Amino acid sequence: MVRSLRLGRIRGIDVNIHPTFGLVFVWALFQWGLSPDGGVMPFLLGCLFVVLVFLSVLLHELGHCAMALQYGTRVLDITLWPIGGVARIEQMPVHPRGEVLISLAGPAINLAIFVALLPLLLFVAVVAGSDVVFTDGILLGSISPVQLLSYLAIVNVMIMLFNLLPAFPMDGGRVLRAALATPLGRDRATSIAVGVGMTFAVVILAVGLWQRQLGLIVFAVFVMLAAHAEGRTVRVESAMQRLRVGQFALWDMGGVAPHHPLTFALRGGPRDLVVTDNGEVVGMLWRSQLLEGLNGGIAGRTIGDIMDTSIYIADVDDSVYDVQQQMIRRNRWAVPVTEDGQYRGIFTAERFVHLYRQILPQPSAPKLALPPEWRDAVTESWRAFRKRR
Ligand SMILES: [Zn+2]
C-alpha cells in the first residue's frame, strides 16, 4: 500500500493526500489540455477547477471534524483520495443527536459554498446573459472562469445530495441510523440502515449493469462493502458492551504500595503498575514515569513520591466497550479495576486488542482505529509478548 503524503495540519488534525490523487491531473490533461477545444489555458483552468473541487471536499470533511470536536470526539486525520475525502473520527458518539449533527455538518458546508457562489453567478447572468453561466461545455473541453464557478456551485450541490443518500458509508446512512436509534435501539437501527443501504446498492448495480455504466457498478459494490463493514463494526461494539471488564482484568499480586522503594517497582521489568493501599487504589505508576524517576536517582525514594494520583478507575461491572472509550478519551494505556472499592486487577489496551482479535478472528476484521501513540505501544508490547513465549 502506498503511503499518503502529509499536506499540513489544521487544529491538530493531519491532512493527507493519497499519491493516486496525481491521476486526477492526468485526467485534467486529457480533458482540457489535449482535447480538440483544449490548450494550455483550459488545462490550467481545469487544474484550478480540480483543486477547488477538492478544497470543497476538504471543507466538507473539516465540517464533520469541527462538529466532532464539539462533542469531545478525537479526530485522527483526513485523507483526500481521487474519489473523495475520508475523515477518521475516532468513534461516532453513540448518542443519536451527536451522530446526526456530526453527519449533517459536512453536507451543510457544501450548501454554504453553493449559497456563497450564487449571488456572484446571478450577477454574471444578469450582466452578461444566462448562457455565459449555464453552458455544458466544461466537460467537452472548453472552460472559462465563469463556467468554472458555475460548475463549482453545481458540484457542491452534487456532493451534498450524494452524501445525503441514506446508505452507509454516506452521511445520510448515519443520519438514518441515528433517527431510528431513538425508538429502536442502536443495534436494530443499524441493521435496518444496513438493509436500506444494501437495497439501494442492488438497485444502483442493476441500473449500472443495464446502462453499462462501470462507474455505477463500482459505486454499488463500494456501498455494499461499506454497509457490510458498518454492520459488523456495530455487532462487535454490542459484543463489547455485553462483556464485563472484570472478567478480563489481570491480577498482578495486588499492585505495589506507595511506601515501597522505587527499586521494588522494577522487579519483573518496568511496566505500568497500580498503586494500592490496603486494597484501595491510590494511584498509578506509569512505566515512562518510573524510567524518568530513575534518572533522578533511586536512593531513598518511594513509589508514593512519583506516582500519578489523577486516575480513572473502572468497576468490574463496567462494560469493556465503555472502559475502552474512557481509555481512549483520557489517553490511558492501563486502568485499575475495582469491586466495591477493592482492587481486583489491571485492564490494559494490550488486553483489549487481544480480546478484539478473539471476537473477530478473521483476517478481514475491520481495522481498529487506535490513537497513534497507542499503536506504537501495542506493537511494542505485542513484540515483547511474542519474545516471552
Ligand atoms: Zn461527509
Coordinates of C-alpha atoms and ligand atoms in Angstrom, one line a residue:
M1 CA 0.0 0.0 0.0
V2 CA 1.4 3.4 -1.0
R3 CA 1.7 5.9 1.9
S4 CA -0.3 9.1 1.9
L5 CA 1.6 12.4 1.8
R6 CA 1.1 15.0 4.5
L7 CA -0.2 18.3 3.2
G8 CA -0.4 20.1 6.6
R9 CA -2.0 20.3 9.9
I10 CA -5.2 22.1 10.8
R11 CA -6.2 22.4 14.5
G12 CA -4.1 19.3 15.4
I13 CA -5.7 17.3 12.5
D14 CA -3.3 15.9 9.9
V15 CA -4.5 16.5 6.3
N16 CA -3.0 13.9 4.0
I17 CA -3.3 13.4 0.3
H18 CA -3.1 10.0 -1.4
P19 CA -0.5 9.8 -4.2
T20 CA -3.1 8.3 -6.6
F21 CA -4.5 11.9 -6.5
G22 CA -2.0 12.7 -9.2
L23 CA -4.2 10.7 -11.6
V24 CA -6.8 13.5 -11.4
F25 CA -4.3 15.9 -13.0
V26 CA -3.5 13.3 -15.7
W27 CA -7.3 13.2 -16.4
A28 CA -7.4 17.0 -16.4
L29 CA -4.6 17.0 -19.0
F30 CA -6.6 14.7 -21.4
Q31 CA -9.9 16.5 -20.6
W32 CA -8.8 20.1 -21.1
G33 CA -5.2 20.1 -22.3
L34 CA -5.2 17.6 -25.2
S35 CA -8.9 17.8 -26.3
P36 CA -9.8 19.5 -29.6
D37 CA -11.0 22.7 -27.8
G38 CA -8.2 22.4 -25.3
G39 CA -4.9 24.1 -24.8
V40 CA -2.6 25.4 -22.0
M41 CA -5.2 27.9 -20.7
P42 CA -8.1 25.4 -20.5
F43 CA -5.7 22.9 -18.9
L44 CA -4.7 25.4 -16.2
L45 CA -8.3 26.4 -15.5
G46 CA -9.2 22.7 -15.4
C47 CA -6.5 22.1 -12.8
L48 CA -7.8 25.0 -10.8
F49 CA -11.3 23.5 -11.0
V50 CA -10.0 20.2 -9.7
V51 CA -8.2 21.9 -6.8
L52 CA -11.3 23.9 -5.9
V53 CA -13.5 20.8 -6.0
F54 CA -11.1 19.0 -3.6
L55 CA -11.0 22.1 -1.4
S56 CA -14.8 21.8 -1.2
V57 CA -14.3 18.1 -0.2
L58 CA -11.7 19.0 2.4
L59 CA -14.0 21.7 3.8
H60 CA -16.8 19.1 3.9
E61 CA -14.6 16.8 6.0
L62 CA -13.5 19.7 8.2
G63 CA -17.2 20.4 8.8
H64 CA -17.6 16.9 10.2
C65 CA -14.4 17.3 12.3
A66 CA -15.3 20.7 13.8
M67 CA -18.7 19.2 14.9
A68 CA -17.0 16.0 16.2
L69 CA -14.5 18.1 18.3
Q70 CA -17.6 19.9 19.8
Y71 CA -18.7 16.6 21.1
G72 CA -15.3 15.8 22.5
T73 CA -14.5 13.1 19.9
R74 CA -11.0 12.8 18.7
V75 CA -10.2 13.2 15.0
L76 CA -7.2 11.2 13.8
D77 CA -6.7 12.6 10.3
I78 CA -8.2 13.5 7.0
T79 CA -7.1 11.8 3.7
L80 CA -8.0 13.1 0.3
W81 CA -8.5 10.3 -2.3
P82 CA -9.3 10.8 -6.0
I83 CA -12.8 9.6 -5.2
G84 CA -13.4 11.9 -2.2
G85 CA -12.2 12.6 1.3
V86 CA -12.2 10.4 4.4
A87 CA -12.0 11.9 8.0
R88 CA -11.1 9.3 10.6
I89 CA -13.2 10.3 13.6
E90 CA -12.3 8.0 16.5
Q91 CA -15.7 6.7 17.4
M92 CA -19.0 8.2 16.3
P93 CA -20.7 9.2 19.5
V94 CA -23.4 6.6 20.4
H95 CA -25.7 9.5 21.3
P96 CA -28.0 9.8 18.3
R97 CA -28.2 13.7 18.4
G98 CA -24.5 14.0 18.2
E99 CA -24.3 11.5 15.3
V100 CA -26.9 13.4 13.4
L101 CA -25.2 16.8 13.9
I102 CA -21.7 15.4 13.0
S103 CA -23.1 13.8 9.9
L104 CA -25.0 16.8 8.7
A105 CA -22.1 19.2 9.3
G106 CA -20.3 18.0 6.2
P107 CA -23.2 18.5 3.6
A108 CA -24.1 21.8 5.3
I109 CA -20.7 23.1 4.3
N110 CA -21.3 22.3 0.7
L111 CA -24.7 24.0 0.9
A112 CA -23.0 27.1 2.3
I113 CA -20.4 27.1 -0.5
F114 CA -23.3 26.9 -3.1
V115 CA -25.2 29.7 -1.4
A116 CA -22.0 31.8 -1.3
L117 CA -21.4 31.4 -5.0
L118 CA -25.0 32.0 -6.0
P119 CA -25.0 35.9 -5.8
L120 CA -21.9 36.0 -8.0
L121 CA -23.4 33.7 -10.6
L122 CA -26.7 35.6 -10.6
F123 CA -24.7 38.9 -11.1
V124 CA -22.8 37.5 -14.1
A125 CA -26.1 36.0 -15.5
V126 CA -27.8 39.4 -15.3
V127 CA -24.8 41.4 -16.7
A128 CA -23.6 39.0 -19.4
G129 CA -26.6 36.8 -20.0
S130 CA -27.5 33.4 -18.6
D131 CA -25.9 31.4 -21.4
V132 CA -22.4 32.6 -20.2
V133 CA -23.1 30.9 -16.8
F134 CA -25.2 27.9 -17.9
T135 CA -23.4 26.1 -20.6
D136 CA -22.4 22.5 -20.5
G137 CA -19.2 22.9 -22.4
I138 CA -16.9 22.3 -19.5
L139 CA -16.8 18.5 -19.9
L140 CA -16.4 18.9 -23.6
G141 CA -13.0 20.5 -23.3
S142 CA -13.8 24.2 -23.2
I143 CA -13.7 26.1 -19.9
S144 CA -14.0 29.7 -18.9
P145 CA -13.6 31.3 -15.4
V146 CA -17.3 31.9 -15.2
Q147 CA -18.1 28.3 -16.2
L148 CA -15.6 27.2 -13.6
L149 CA -17.5 28.9 -10.9
S150 CA -20.9 27.7 -12.0
Y151 CA -19.6 24.2 -12.1
L152 CA -18.1 24.5 -8.7
A153 CA -21.6 25.6 -7.4
I154 CA -23.2 22.6 -9.2
V155 CA -20.5 20.2 -7.9
N156 CA -21.1 21.3 -4.4
V157 CA -24.9 20.6 -4.7
M158 CA -24.0 17.2 -6.1
I159 CA -21.6 16.4 -3.2
M160 CA -24.3 17.4 -0.8
L161 CA -27.0 15.3 -2.4
F162 CA -24.7 12.3 -2.9
N163 CA -23.6 12.4 0.8
L164 CA -27.3 12.6 1.9
L165 CA -28.1 9.3 0.2
P166 CA -29.5 7.0 3.0
A167 CA -26.7 4.4 2.7
F168 CA -23.5 3.7 4.6
P169 CA -20.8 5.0 4.3
M170 CA -22.6 8.2 3.2
D171 CA -23.6 10.7 5.8
G172 CA -27.2 10.1 5.1
G173 CA -26.8 6.4 6.2
R174 CA -25.6 7.7 9.6
V175 CA -28.5 10.2 9.9
L176 CA -31.0 7.4 9.1
R177 CA -29.4 5.1 11.7
A178 CA -29.5 7.9 14.3
A179 CA -33.1 8.7 13.5
L180 CA -34.1 5.1 14.0
A181 CA -31.8 4.6 17.1
T182 CA -34.0 6.5 19.5
P183 CA -37.2 4.4 19.0
L184 CA -35.5 1.1 18.1
G185 CA -32.0 1.0 19.8
R186 CA -28.7 1.2 18.0
D187 CA -28.4 -2.5 17.0
R188 CA -31.8 -2.7 15.3
A189 CA -31.3 0.8 13.8
T190 CA -28.0 -0.3 12.3
S191 CA -29.4 -3.5 10.8
I192 CA -32.2 -1.5 9.2
A193 CA -29.9 1.2 7.9
V194 CA -27.6 -1.5 6.5
G195 CA -30.6 -3.2 4.8
V196 CA -31.7 0.1 3.3
G197 CA -28.1 0.7 2.0
M198 CA -27.9 -2.8 0.6
T199 CA -31.2 -2.5 -1.2
F200 CA -30.1 0.8 -2.6
A201 CA -26.8 -0.7 -3.8
V202 CA -28.6 -3.5 -5.5
V203 CA -30.8 -1.0 -7.4
I204 CA -27.8 1.0 -8.5
L205 CA -26.0 -2.2 -9.5
A206 CA -29.0 -3.2 -11.7
V207 CA -29.1 0.2 -13.3
G208 CA -25.3 0.2 -13.8
L209 CA -25.4 -3.2 -15.5
W210 CA -28.4 -2.3 -17.6
Q211 CA -26.9 1.1 -18.7
R212 CA -23.4 -0.5 -18.9
Q213 CA -22.0 2.2 -16.6
L214 CA -18.8 1.0 -15.0
G215 CA -18.8 3.9 -12.5
L216 CA -22.2 3.0 -11.1
I217 CA -21.2 -0.7 -10.8
V218 CA -18.1 0.2 -8.9
F219 CA -20.0 2.6 -6.7
A220 CA -22.7 -0.1 -5.9
V221 CA -20.0 -2.6 -4.9
F222 CA -18.4 0.1 -2.7
V223 CA -21.7 0.8 -0.9
M224 CA -22.3 -2.9 -0.4
L225 CA -18.9 -3.4 1.2
A226 CA -19.2 -0.3 3.4
A227 CA -22.7 -1.4 4.6
H228 CA -21.5 -4.8 5.4
A229 CA -18.5 -3.4 7.3
E230 CA -20.6 -1.0 9.3
G231 CA -23.0 -3.8 10.3
R232 CA -20.1 -5.8 11.6
T233 CA -18.5 -2.9 13.5
V234 CA -21.7 -2.4 15.4
R235 CA -22.0 -6.1 16.1
V236 CA -18.5 -6.1 17.6
E237 CA -19.4 -2.9 19.6
S238 CA -22.5 -4.6 21.1
A239 CA -20.5 -7.7 21.9
M240 CA -18.0 -5.4 23.8
Q241 CA -21.0 -3.8 25.5
R242 CA -22.1 -7.2 26.9
L243 CA -18.6 -8.2 28.2
R244 CA -17.7 -7.0 31.7
V245 CA -14.3 -5.6 32.2
G246 CA -13.9 -7.6 35.5
Q247 CA -13.6 -10.8 33.5
F248 CA -10.5 -9.6 31.7
A249 CA -8.6 -7.7 34.3
L250 CA -5.2 -9.2 35.2
W251 CA -4.5 -9.9 38.9
D252 CA -1.0 -8.6 39.4
M253 CA -0.5 -9.6 43.0
G254 CA -2.4 -6.6 44.3
G255 CA -0.1 -4.0 42.7
V256 CA 2.5 -2.1 44.6
A257 CA 2.2 0.1 47.8
P258 CA 3.2 3.8 48.0
H259 CA 5.8 3.2 50.7
H260 CA 7.6 0.6 48.6
P261 CA 11.0 1.8 47.3
L262 CA 11.3 2.6 43.6
T263 CA 13.5 -0.5 43.1
F264 CA 10.6 -2.7 44.1
A265 CA 8.6 -1.4 41.1
L266 CA 11.3 -2.6 38.8
R267 CA 11.0 -6.3 39.6
G268 CA 9.7 -8.2 36.6
G269 CA 10.8 -5.4 34.3
P270 CA 9.4 -1.8 34.0
R271 CA 5.7 -1.7 33.3
D272 CA 2.5 0.2 34.2
L273 CA 1.6 -0.6 37.9
V274 CA -1.4 0.1 40.1
V275 CA -0.5 1.6 43.5
T276 CA -2.8 0.3 46.3
D277 CA -3.0 1.0 50.0
N278 CA -4.9 -1.7 52.0
G279 CA -6.6 -2.9 48.8
E280 CA -7.7 0.6 47.8
V281 CA -6.4 2.1 44.6
V282 CA -4.4 5.3 45.3
G283 CA -2.5 5.9 42.1
M284 CA -0.8 4.6 39.0
L285 CA 2.9 4.3 38.4
W286 CA 3.4 4.6 34.7
R287 CA 6.3 2.8 33.1
S288 CA 7.6 6.1 31.5
Q289 CA 7.3 7.9 34.8
L290 CA 9.3 5.1 36.5
L291 CA 12.1 5.2 33.9
E292 CA 12.2 9.0 34.2
G293 CA 12.2 8.8 38.0
L294 CA 15.2 6.5 37.9
N295 CA 17.2 9.2 36.1
G296 CA 16.8 11.5 39.2
G297 CA 18.5 8.9 41.4
I298 CA 16.8 6.0 43.1
A299 CA 18.2 6.2 46.7
G300 CA 15.7 6.6 49.4
R301 CA 12.8 7.4 47.0
T302 CA 9.4 5.6 47.2
I303 CA 6.7 4.9 44.7
G304 CA 4.5 7.4 46.5
D305 CA 6.9 10.2 45.6
I306 CA 6.4 9.9 41.9
M307 CA 3.0 8.1 41.4
D308 CA 0.2 9.7 39.3
T309 CA -2.8 10.3 41.6
S310 CA -5.2 11.7 38.9
I311 CA -6.5 8.3 37.9
Y312 CA -9.6 6.8 36.2
I313 CA -10.8 3.6 37.9
A314 CA -13.2 1.1 36.3
D315 CA -15.7 -1.1 38.1
V316 CA -15.7 -4.8 37.5
D317 CA -19.3 -4.5 36.2
D318 CA -18.4 -1.7 33.6
S319 CA -18.6 -2.9 30.0
V320 CA -15.4 -3.5 28.1
Y321 CA -16.8 -1.0 25.5
D322 CA -17.3 1.8 28.0
V323 CA -13.9 1.3 29.6
Q324 CA -12.2 1.3 26.2
Q325 CA -14.0 4.6 25.3
Q326 CA -12.8 6.2 28.5
M327 CA -9.3 4.9 28.0
I328 CA -9.2 6.5 24.5
R329 CA -10.8 9.7 25.7
R330 CA -8.3 10.0 28.6
N331 CA -5.4 8.6 26.7
R332 CA -4.8 5.9 29.3
W333 CA -2.9 2.8 28.4
A334 CA -3.9 0.9 31.6
V335 CA -6.8 1.1 34.0
P336 CA -7.2 -0.3 37.6
V337 CA -10.4 -2.3 38.1
T338 CA -12.1 -2.4 41.5
E339 CA -15.0 -4.2 43.1
D340 CA -16.8 -2.4 46.0
G341 CA -13.7 -0.1 46.2
Q342 CA -11.3 -3.0 46.5
Y343 CA -8.6 -3.5 43.8
R344 CA -9.3 -6.5 41.6
G345 CA -6.8 -6.2 38.7
I346 CA -5.4 -4.2 35.8
F347 CA -7.0 -3.8 32.4
T348 CA -4.7 -2.7 29.6
A349 CA -5.0 -1.6 26.0
E350 CA -3.0 -4.7 25.1
R351 CA -5.6 -6.9 26.8
F352 CA -8.3 -5.1 24.8
V353 CA -6.5 -5.7 21.5
H354 CA -6.2 -9.5 22.3
L355 CA -9.9 -9.5 23.2
Y356 CA -10.8 -7.7 20.0
R357 CA -8.8 -10.2 17.9
Q358 CA -10.6 -13.1 19.6
I359 CA -14.1 -11.7 18.9
L360 CA -13.1 -11.2 15.3
P361 CA -10.6 -13.8 14.4
Q362 CA -10.9 -13.5 10.6
P363 CA -8.1 -11.7 8.9
S364 CA -10.6 -9.4 7.3
A365 CA -11.5 -7.9 10.6
P366 CA -12.1 -4.1 10.4
K367 CA -9.0 -2.2 11.3
L368 CA -9.0 -1.0 14.8
A369 CA -8.8 2.8 15.0
L370 CA -6.2 3.4 17.7
P371 CA -4.6 6.7 18.5
P372 CA -1.1 6.8 17.1
E373 CA 0.7 6.7 20.5
W374 CA -1.3 3.6 21.4
R375 CA -0.5 1.9 18.2
D376 CA 3.3 2.0 18.9
A377 CA 2.7 0.8 22.5
V378 CA 0.6 -2.1 21.3
T379 CA 3.1 -3.2 18.7
E380 CA 5.9 -2.9 21.3
S381 CA 4.1 -5.0 23.9
W382 CA 2.9 -7.5 21.3
R383 CA 6.6 -8.0 20.3
A384 CA 7.6 -8.4 23.9
F385 CA 4.8 -10.9 24.4
R386 CA 5.9 -13.0 21.5
K387 CA 9.5 -12.9 22.7
R388 CA 8.5 -14.1 26.1
R389 CA 6.9 -17.2 24.7
Ligands
ZN1 ZN -19.5 13.5 4.8

